mmCIF file of C-alpha atoms in Angstrom:
data_model
loop_
_atom_site.group_PDB
_atom_site.id
_atom_site.type_symbol
_atom_site.label_atom_id
_atom_site.label_comp_id
_atom_site.label_asym_id
_atom_site.label_seq_id
_atom_site.Cartn_x
_atom_site.Cartn_y
_atom_site.Cartn_z
ATOM 1 C CA MET A 4 5.281 3.196 -45.410
ATOM 2 C CA ILE A 5 5.794 3.729 -41.681
ATOM 3 C CA PRO A 6 8.417 1.503 -40.294
ATOM 4 C CA LYS A 7 7.169 -0.762 -37.585
ATOM 5 C CA GLN A 8 10.043 0.652 -35.137
ATOM 6 C CA TYR A 9 8.071 4.030 -35.249
ATOM 7 C CA LEU A 10 4.342 2.993 -34.968
ATOM 8 C CA GLN A 11 3.866 2.876 -31.180
ATOM 9 C CA PHE A 12 6.308 5.849 -30.805
ATOM 10 C CA ILE A 13 4.237 8.087 -33.211
ATOM 11 C CA GLU A 14 0.954 7.096 -31.370
ATOM 12 C CA GLN A 15 2.529 8.055 -27.944
ATOM 13 C CA VAL A 16 3.710 11.255 -29.492
ATOM 14 C CA ILE A 17 0.200 12.057 -30.743
ATOM 15 C CA THR A 18 -1.187 11.414 -27.268
ATOM 16 C CA ALA A 19 1.237 13.528 -25.509
ATOM 17 C CA THR A 20 0.411 16.430 -27.984
ATOM 18 C CA GLU A 21 -3.299 15.817 -27.403
ATOM 19 C CA GLU A 22 -2.763 15.921 -23.603
ATOM 20 C CA GLY A 23 -0.838 19.105 -23.980
ATOM 21 C CA LYS A 24 2.461 17.464 -22.547
ATOM 22 C CA ALA A 25 4.182 18.006 -25.943
ATOM 23 C CA LYS A 26 4.359 21.604 -27.453
ATOM 24 C CA TRP A 27 5.352 21.750 -31.048
ATOM 25 C CA LYS A 28 6.922 24.662 -32.926
ATOM 26 C CA ALA A 29 6.446 25.862 -36.404
ATOM 27 C CA VAL A 30 9.663 25.727 -38.656
ATOM 28 C CA SER A 31 7.655 26.842 -41.754
ATOM 29 C CA ASN A 32 4.081 26.651 -42.734
ATOM 30 C CA ASP A 33 4.308 22.793 -43.738
ATOM 31 C CA ASN A 34 7.076 21.894 -41.256
ATOM 32 C CA PHE A 35 6.734 21.371 -37.256
ATOM 33 C CA ILE A 36 9.178 20.247 -34.634
ATOM 34 C CA LEU A 37 9.159 18.836 -31.162
ATOM 35 C CA LYS A 38 12.283 19.394 -29.226
ATOM 36 C CA THR A 39 13.689 18.016 -25.859
ATOM 37 C CA ASP A 40 16.795 18.656 -24.436
ATOM 38 C CA LYS A 41 18.180 15.351 -26.088
ATOM 39 C CA ALA A 42 16.389 15.034 -29.355
ATOM 40 C CA THR A 43 14.079 16.612 -32.213
ATOM 41 C CA VAL A 44 11.216 15.129 -33.882
ATOM 42 C CA SER A 45 10.174 16.924 -37.067
ATOM 43 C CA VAL A 46 6.986 16.180 -39.530
ATOM 44 C CA SER A 47 6.647 17.999 -42.663
ATOM 45 C CA TYR A 48 3.896 17.862 -45.473
ATOM 46 C CA PHE A 49 5.188 17.681 -48.926
ATOM 47 C CA SER A 50 3.452 17.789 -52.575
ATOM 48 C CA ASP A 51 4.944 16.186 -55.750
ATOM 49 C CA ASP A 52 2.832 17.618 -58.594
ATOM 50 C CA ASP A 53 4.726 15.676 -61.123
ATOM 51 C CA ARG A 54 4.125 12.302 -59.658
ATOM 52 C CA GLU A 55 0.588 13.434 -58.306
ATOM 53 C CA LEU A 56 1.830 12.563 -54.637
ATOM 54 C CA THR A 57 1.344 13.936 -51.434
ATOM 55 C CA GLY A 58 3.004 12.803 -47.990
ATOM 56 C CA TYR A 59 4.843 13.419 -44.939
ATOM 57 C CA SER A 60 8.448 13.231 -43.741
ATOM 58 C CA PHE A 61 9.355 12.313 -40.572
ATOM 59 C CA ARG A 62 12.827 12.762 -38.891
ATOM 60 C CA TYR A 63 14.191 11.944 -35.649
ATOM 61 C CA THR A 64 17.566 13.570 -34.664
ATOM 62 C CA ASN A 65 19.530 12.737 -31.204
ATOM 63 C CA LEU A 66 21.177 16.194 -30.658
ATOM 64 C CA ALA A 67 24.129 14.773 -28.591
ATOM 65 C CA ASN A 68 25.463 12.541 -31.269
ATOM 66 C CA ASN A 69 23.481 13.888 -34.303
ATOM 67 C CA LYS A 70 22.388 10.474 -35.169
ATOM 68 C CA GLN A 71 19.240 10.858 -37.488
ATOM 69 C CA ALA A 72 16.732 8.464 -38.669
ATOM 70 C CA GLY A 73 13.303 8.885 -40.519
ATOM 71 C CA PHE A 74 11.278 7.968 -43.290
ATOM 72 C CA VAL A 75 8.778 9.462 -45.848
ATOM 73 C CA THR A 76 5.065 8.135 -46.464
ATOM 74 C CA ASN A 77 2.394 9.147 -49.068
ATOM 75 C CA HIS A 78 -1.194 9.248 -49.535
ATOM 76 C CA THR A 79 -1.232 6.021 -51.576
ATOM 77 C CA GLU A 80 0.054 4.080 -48.387
ATOM 78 C CA GLU A 81 -2.158 2.321 -45.941
ATOM 79 C CA ASP A 82 -0.660 4.158 -42.795
ATOM 80 C CA TRP A 83 -1.200 7.595 -44.402
ATOM 81 C CA ASN A 84 -3.931 8.361 -41.577
ATOM 82 C CA LEU A 85 -1.369 8.004 -38.690
ATOM 83 C CA MET A 86 0.895 10.359 -40.281
ATOM 84 C CA ASN A 87 -1.876 12.724 -41.153
ATOM 85 C CA ARG A 88 -2.936 12.692 -37.554
ATOM 86 C CA LEU A 89 0.656 13.446 -36.262
ATOM 87 C CA TYR A 90 0.650 16.377 -38.647
ATOM 88 C CA VAL A 91 -2.520 17.795 -37.690
ATOM 89 C CA VAL A 92 -1.949 17.551 -33.950
ATOM 90 C CA ALA A 93 1.615 19.080 -34.429
ATOM 91 C CA ALA A 94 0.170 21.890 -36.554
ATOM 92 C CA ALA A 95 -2.543 22.505 -33.907
ATOM 93 C CA SER A 96 -0.182 22.533 -31.311
ATOM 94 C CA ALA A 97 2.390 24.858 -32.928
ATOM 95 C CA ASN A 98 -0.437 27.219 -33.864
ATOM 96 C CA ASP A 99 -2.046 27.179 -30.433
ATOM 97 C CA ILE A 100 -5.336 26.368 -31.955
ATOM 98 C CA ASP A 101 -7.181 25.592 -28.722
ATOM 99 C CA LYS A 102 -6.561 29.470 -27.790
ATOM 100 C CA GLU A 103 -7.227 30.449 -31.256
ATOM 101 C CA LEU A 104 -10.531 29.034 -31.514
ATOM 102 C CA GLU A 105 -11.654 29.938 -27.977
ATOM 103 C CA ASP A 106 -10.836 33.536 -28.722
ATOM 104 C CA PHE A 107 -12.522 33.384 -32.025
ATOM 105 C CA LEU A 108 -15.791 31.894 -30.197
ATOM 106 C CA LEU A 109 -15.501 34.735 -27.775
ATOM 107 C CA ASP A 110 -15.423 37.406 -30.527
ATOM 108 C CA ILE A 111 -18.490 36.115 -32.321
ATOM 109 C CA THR A 112 -20.727 35.689 -29.209
ATOM 110 C CA LYS A 113 -20.195 39.413 -28.113
#
């Protein structure tokens, strides 16, 4: 479950990403990071086959003092959609999907 302290923050990060103000980077195929001079936010996808769960991990790190906080949510929880949205926009940003899709359409319409 997403702790209430994070809800508005996550919504604002999603909005900043969708508006192109925030640019994510891929750490791996399932892990994305957003970095400023002072802090990082990361979101990653996980799958636990034994427990039949999939979910997301969220971590905030203050780079100056190395304070970290975060949480994990899974697909059985009601706030799953918000974390899924964050992950999807982070992945799209990290992979420059707007440019990728534009280039693809140019290729197929030649």
